[in-house]
PDB file of C-alpha atoms in Angstrom:
ATOM      1  CA  UNK A1261       6.584  20.294   3.299  1.00  0.00           C
ATOM      2  CA  UNK A1262       7.158  18.522   0.095  1.00  0.00           C
ATOM      3  CA  UNK A1263      10.337  19.860  -0.277  1.00  0.00           C
ATOM      4  CA  UNK A1264      11.201  18.874   3.414  1.00  0.00           C
ATOM      5  CA  UNK A1265      10.199  15.416   2.556  1.00  0.00           C
ATOM      6  CA  UNK A1266      12.334  15.331  -0.601  1.00  0.00           C
ATOM      7  CA  UNK A1267      15.403  16.605   1.172  1.00  0.00           C
ATOM      8  CA  UNK A1268      14.905  13.927   4.308  1.00  0.00           C
ATOM      9  CA  UNK A1269      15.852  11.166   1.352  1.00  0.00           C
ATOM     10  CA  UNK A1270      13.607   8.497   2.749  1.00  0.00           C
ATOM     11  CA  UNK A1271      10.892   8.389   0.391  1.00  0.00           C
ATOM     12  CA  UNK A1272      10.336   6.328  -2.767  1.00  0.00           C
ATOM     13  CA  UNK A1273      12.697   7.113  -5.673  1.00  0.00           C
ATOM     14  CA  UNK A1274      12.360   5.564  -9.479  1.00  0.00           C
ATOM     15  CA  UNK A1275      14.697   5.651 -12.261  1.00  0.00           C
ATOM     16  CA  UNK A1276      18.237   6.278 -12.855  1.00  0.00           C
ATOM     17  CA  UNK A1277      18.301   9.526 -11.921  1.00  0.00           C
ATOM     18  CA  UNK A1278      16.307   8.713  -8.560  1.00  0.00           C
ATOM     19  CA  UNK A1279      13.593  11.040  -9.218  1.00  0.00           C
ATOM     20  CA  UNK A1280      11.384  11.577  -5.854  1.00  0.00           C
ATOM     21  CA  UNK A1281       8.130  10.021  -6.002  1.00  0.00           C
ATOM     22  CA  UNK A1282       7.583   9.900  -2.201  1.00  0.00           C
ATOM     23  CA  UNK A1283       4.814  12.364  -1.958  1.00  0.00           C
ATOM     24  CA  UNK A1284       1.643  13.161  -4.002  1.00  0.00           C
ATOM     25  CA  UNK A1285      -0.413  16.189  -2.909  1.00  0.00           C
ATOM     26  CA  UNK A1286      -3.972  17.431  -4.539  1.00  0.00           C
ATOM     27  CA  UNK A1287      -5.584  20.120  -2.557  1.00  0.00           C
ATOM     28  CA  UNK A1288      -5.570  18.726   0.796  1.00  0.00           C
ATOM     29  CA  UNK A1289      -5.631  14.874   0.097  1.00  0.00           C
ATOM     30  CA  UNK A1290      -1.744  13.795   0.709  1.00  0.00           C
ATOM     31  CA  UNK A1291       0.085  10.496  -0.119  1.00  0.00           C
ATOM     32  CA  UNK A1292       3.500   9.448   1.141  1.00  0.00           C
ATOM     33  CA  UNK A1293       5.323   6.578  -0.076  1.00  0.00           C
ATOM     34  CA  UNK A1294       8.122   5.091   1.599  1.00  0.00           C
ATOM     35  CA  UNK A1295       9.836   1.637   0.907  1.00  0.00           C
ATOM     36  CA  UNK A1296      10.513   0.976   4.711  1.00  0.00           C
ATOM     37  CA  UNK A1297       8.422   1.378   7.753  1.00  0.00           C
ATOM     38  CA  UNK A1298      11.535   3.379   9.624  1.00  0.00           C
ATOM     39  CA  UNK A1299      11.226   5.556   6.281  1.00  0.00           C
ATOM     40  CA  UNK A1300       7.460   5.923   6.669  1.00  0.00           C
ATOM     41  CA  UNK A1301       8.027   7.250  10.079  1.00  0.00           C
ATOM     42  CA  UNK A1302      10.467   9.557   9.692  1.00  0.00           C
ATOM     43  CA  UNK A1303       8.327  11.239   6.594  1.00  0.00           C
ATOM     44  CA  UNK A1304       5.480  11.305   9.162  1.00  0.00           C
ATOM     45  CA  UNK A1305       7.771  13.007  11.684  1.00  0.00           C
ATOM     46  CA  UNK A1306       8.624  15.505   8.595  1.00  0.00           C
ATOM     47  CA  UNK A1307       4.936  16.123   8.174  1.00  0.00           C
ATOM     48  CA  UNK A1308       4.244  16.668  11.826  1.00  0.00           C
ATOM     49  CA  UNK A1309       7.124  19.328  11.959  1.00  0.00           C
ATOM     50  CA  UNK A1310       5.801  21.182   8.781  1.00  0.00           C
ATOM     51  CA  UNK A1311       2.289  21.291  10.338  1.00  0.00           C
ATOM     52  CA  UNK A1312       3.607  22.914  13.570  1.00  0.00           C
ATOM     53  CA  UNK A1313       5.461  25.227  11.214  1.00  0.00           C
ATOM     54  CA  UNK A1314       2.574  25.871   8.870  1.00  0.00           C
ATOM     55  CA  UNK A1315      -0.028  26.027  12.072  1.00  0.00           C
ATOM     56  CA  UNK A1316      -2.092  23.309  10.413  1.00  0.00           C
ATOM     57  CA  UNK A1317      -3.593  19.782  11.400  1.00  0.00           C
ATOM     58  CA  UNK A1318      -3.731  16.427  10.107  1.00  0.00           C
ATOM     59  CA  UNK A1319      -6.919  14.810  10.772  1.00  0.00           C
ATOM     60  CA  UNK A1320      -5.553  11.430  12.339  1.00  0.00           C
ATOM     61  CA  UNK A1321      -9.309  10.056  12.127  1.00  0.00           C
ATOM     62  CA  UNK A1322      -9.057  10.217   8.152  1.00  0.00           C
ATOM     63  CA  UNK A1323      -5.583   8.963   7.721  1.00  0.00           C
ATOM     64  CA  UNK A1324      -4.210   5.495   7.180  1.00  0.00           C
ATOM     65  CA  UNK A1325      -1.394   3.481   6.442  1.00  0.00           C
ATOM     66  CA  UNK A1326      -1.432   0.517   4.062  1.00  0.00           C
ATOM     67  CA  UNK A1327       1.262  -1.887   3.317  1.00  0.00           C
ATOM     68  CA  UNK A1328       2.129  -3.033  -0.303  1.00  0.00           C
ATOM     69  CA  UNK A1329       4.248  -5.818  -1.043  1.00  0.00           C
ATOM     70  CA  UNK A1330       5.832  -9.039   0.677  1.00  0.00           C
ATOM     71  CA  UNK A1331       6.158  -7.445   3.995  1.00  0.00           C
ATOM     72  CA  UNK A1332       4.228  -9.519   6.590  1.00  0.00           C
ATOM     73  CA  UNK A1333       1.414  -7.707   8.410  1.00  0.00           C
ATOM     74  CA  UNK A1334       2.172  -9.116  11.980  1.00  0.00           C
ATOM     75  CA  UNK A1335       4.141  -7.245  14.511  1.00  0.00           C
ATOM     76  CA  UNK A1336       4.226  -4.013  12.583  1.00  0.00           C
ATOM     77  CA  UNK A1337       4.479  -0.826  14.766  1.00  0.00           C
ATOM     78  CA  UNK A1338       2.152   1.779  15.130  1.00  0.00           C
ATOM     79  CA  UNK A1339       3.023   4.993  12.851  1.00  0.00           C
ATOM     80  CA  UNK A1340       2.591   8.255  14.682  1.00  0.00           C
ATOM     81  CA  UNK A1341       1.666  11.630  13.099  1.00  0.00           C
ATOM     82  CA  UNK A1342       1.558  14.320  15.423  1.00  0.00           C
ATOM     83  CA  UNK A1343       1.446  11.772  18.458  1.00  0.00           C
ATOM     84  CA  UNK A1344      -1.513  10.113  17.043  1.00  0.00           C
ATOM     85  CA  UNK A1345      -1.839   6.402  15.836  1.00  0.00           C
ATOM     86  CA  UNK A1346      -2.368   6.150  12.366  1.00  0.00           C
ATOM     87  CA  UNK A1347      -4.121   2.960  11.787  1.00  0.00           C
ATOM     88  CA  UNK A1348      -3.176   0.314   9.183  1.00  0.00           C
ATOM     89  CA  UNK A1349      -5.773  -0.765   6.758  1.00  0.00           C
ATOM     90  CA  UNK A1350      -6.004  -3.153   3.664  1.00  0.00           C
ATOM     91  CA  UNK A1351      -6.811  -0.262   1.430  1.00  0.00           C
ATOM     92  CA  UNK A1352      -7.466   3.188   1.376  1.00  0.00           C
ATOM     93  CA  UNK A1353      -9.686   5.785  -1.150  1.00  0.00           C
ATOM     94  CA  UNK A1354      -7.433   8.631  -2.728  1.00  0.00           C
ATOM     95  CA  UNK A1355      -9.414  10.890  -5.018  1.00  0.00           C
ATOM     96  CA  UNK A1356     -12.169   8.143  -5.817  1.00  0.00           C
ATOM     97  CA  UNK A1357      -9.757   5.649  -6.622  1.00  0.00           C
ATOM     98  CA  UNK A1358      -9.157   2.497  -4.274  1.00  0.00           C
ATOM     99  CA  UNK A1359      -5.706   1.428  -3.764  1.00  0.00           C
ATOM    100  CA  UNK A1360      -4.691  -1.538  -1.750  1.00  0.00           C
ATOM    101  CA  UNK A1361      -3.546  -4.816  -1.721  1.00  0.00           C
ATOM    102  CA  UNK A1362      -0.061  -6.939  -1.421  1.00  0.00           C
ATOM    103  CA  UNK A1363       0.034  -6.217  -4.970  1.00  0.00           C
ATOM    104  CA  UNK A1364      -0.595  -2.567  -5.492  1.00  0.00           C
ATOM    105  CA  UNK A1365      -3.872  -2.825  -7.348  1.00  0.00           C
ATOM    106  CA  UNK A1366      -6.505  -0.301  -8.139  1.00  0.00           C
ATOM    107  CA  UNK A1367     -10.234  -1.137  -7.678  1.00  0.00           C
ATOM    108  CA  UNK A1368     -12.311  -0.354 -10.526  1.00  0.00           C
ATOM    109  CA  UNK A1369     -15.702  -1.684  -9.251  1.00  0.00           C
ATOM    110  CA  UNK A1370     -17.089   1.494  -7.630  1.00  0.00           C
ATOM    111  CA  UNK A1371     -16.545   3.203 -11.224  1.00  0.00           C
ATOM    112  CA  UNK A1372     -18.634   0.322 -13.147  1.00  0.00           C
ATOM    113  CA  UNK A1373     -21.374   0.180 -10.245  1.00  0.00           C
ATOM    114  CA  UNK A1374     -21.559   4.425 -10.465  1.00  0.00           C
ATOM    115  CA  UNK A1375     -21.792   3.793 -14.261  1.00  0.00           C
ATOM    116  CA  UNK A1376     -24.223   1.117 -14.262  1.00  0.00           C
ATOM    117  CA  UNK A1377     -26.414   2.869 -11.901  1.00  0.00           C
ATOM    118  CA  UNK A1378     -26.277   6.140 -14.078  1.00  0.00           C
ATOM    119  CA  UNK A1379     -27.300   4.202 -17.248  1.00  0.00           C
ATOM    120  CA  UNK A1380     -30.140   2.333 -15.561  1.00  0.00           C
ATOM    121  CA  UNK A1381     -31.389   5.744 -14.281  1.00  0.00           C
ATOM    122  CA  UNK A1382     -30.869   7.389 -17.669  1.00  0.00           C
ATOM    123  CA  UNK A1383     -32.650   4.713 -19.376  1.00  0.00           C
ATOM    124  CA  UNK A1384     -35.642   4.522 -17.152  1.00  0.00           C
ATOM    125  CA  UNK A1385     -36.379   8.536 -17.684  1.00  0.00           C
ATOM    126  CA  UNK A1386     -35.357   9.142 -21.404  1.00  0.00           C
ATOM    127  CA  UNK A1387     -37.415   6.321 -23.049  1.00  0.00           C
ATOM    128  CA  UNK A1388     -39.350   9.038 -24.843  1.00  0.00           C
ATOM    129  CA  UNK A1389     -36.303  10.916 -26.134  1.00  0.00           C
ATOM    130  CA  UNK A1390     -34.692  10.377 -29.709  1.00  0.00           C
ATOM    131  CA  UNK A1391     -31.742   8.339 -29.760  1.00  0.00           C
ATOM    132  CA  UNK A1392     -29.274  11.166 -30.544  1.00  0.00           C
ATOM    133  CA  UNK A1393     -30.459  13.159 -27.344  1.00  0.00           C
ATOM    134  CA  UNK A1394     -30.355   9.607 -25.081  1.00  0.00           C
ATOM    135  CA  UNK A1395     -26.830   9.113 -26.467  1.00  0.00           C
ATOM    136  CA  UNK A1396     -25.649  12.836 -25.478  1.00  0.00           C
ATOM    137  CA  UNK A1397     -27.232  12.310 -22.016  1.00  0.00           C
ATOM    138  CA  UNK A1398     -25.012   9.091 -21.620  1.00  0.00           C
ATOM    139  CA  UNK A1399     -22.002  10.776 -23.164  1.00  0.00           C
ATOM    140  CA  UNK A1400     -22.569  13.710 -20.571  1.00  0.00           C
ATOM    141  CA  UNK A1401     -23.697  11.811 -17.398  1.00  0.00           C
ATOM    142  CA  UNK A1402     -22.343   8.139 -17.590  1.00  0.00           C
ATOM    143  CA  UNK A1403     -18.704   8.204 -19.916  1.00  0.00           C
ATOM    144  CA  UNK A1404     -17.034  10.427 -16.886  1.00  0.00           C
ATOM    145  CA  UNK A1405     -17.848   8.048 -14.282  1.00  0.00           C
ATOM    146  CA  UNK A1406     -16.354   5.229 -16.367  1.00  0.00           C
ATOM    147  CA  UNK A1407     -13.142   7.205 -17.734  1.00  0.00           C
ATOM    148  CA  UNK A1408     -12.470   8.846 -14.370  1.00  0.00           C
ATOM    149  CA  UNK A1409      -8.918   8.605 -13.410  1.00  0.00           C
ATOM    150  CA  UNK A1410      -8.362   6.578 -16.550  1.00  0.00           C
ATOM    151  CA  UNK A1411      -5.093   8.160 -17.175  1.00  0.00           C
ATOM    152  CA  UNK A1412      -3.901   7.315 -13.916  1.00  0.00           C
ATOM    153  CA  UNK A1413      -4.732   3.590 -13.800  1.00  0.00           C
ATOM    154  CA  UNK A1414      -3.638   0.816 -15.884  1.00  0.00           C
ATOM    155  CA  UNK A1415      -6.282  -1.990 -15.965  1.00  0.00           C
ATOM    156  CA  UNK A1416      -5.434  -5.565 -16.576  1.00  0.00           C
ATOM    157  CA  UNK A1417      -7.349  -7.559 -19.049  1.00  0.00           C
ATOM    158  CA  UNK A1418      -9.668  -9.076 -16.252  1.00  0.00           C
ATOM    159  CA  UNK A1419     -10.674  -5.447 -15.272  1.00  0.00           C
ATOM    160  CA  UNK A1420     -11.219  -4.526 -18.715  1.00  0.00           C
ATOM    161  CA  UNK A1421     -13.520  -7.283 -19.009  1.00  0.00           C
ATOM    162  CA  UNK A1422     -15.225  -6.624 -15.732  1.00  0.00           C
ATOM    163  CA  UNK A1423     -15.939  -2.907 -16.933  1.00  0.00           C
ATOM    164  CA  UNK A1424     -17.255  -3.454 -20.807  1.00  0.00           C
ATOM    165  CA  UNK A1425     -17.976  -7.434 -20.620  1.00  0.00           C
ATOM    166  CA  UNK A1426     -21.597  -7.609 -20.056  1.00  0.00           C
ATOM    167  CA  UNK A1427     -22.445  -4.127 -21.632  1.00  0.00           C
TER     168      UNK A1427
END
């Protein structure tokens, strides 16, 4: 499917050599990126053909389209995947990371909320333990929540402040 999407030449390409960034796959989670609505529909058609060939089905109830950039939201034709309408939404969750908006952004509020909940829970249950043990528990359970996907996400200064401002 990825090879077919790349050869269709309608996804996103970046850089001088036009490197293909139109499809990201992790297990059964897929994102396809297109610079135009017609390109997106063309890519969805490729996915439909690949599914027929591979005898697999996409779950249209878990599939969404988001719009990033200056394109107006009104009068957008619905996208079709295997003759099912794919709904438009303001943001999506991909591998635990919230993505969306007119400008592409990454929502870090979920990470902060999970980190704070885990921290509060650990604090309330480890008050009798020595500090080094408490620290080890925090490092094991809280730090991964805060740093999940950190290598893929660039936080702006406001997001960094939101993450660590009151801690």
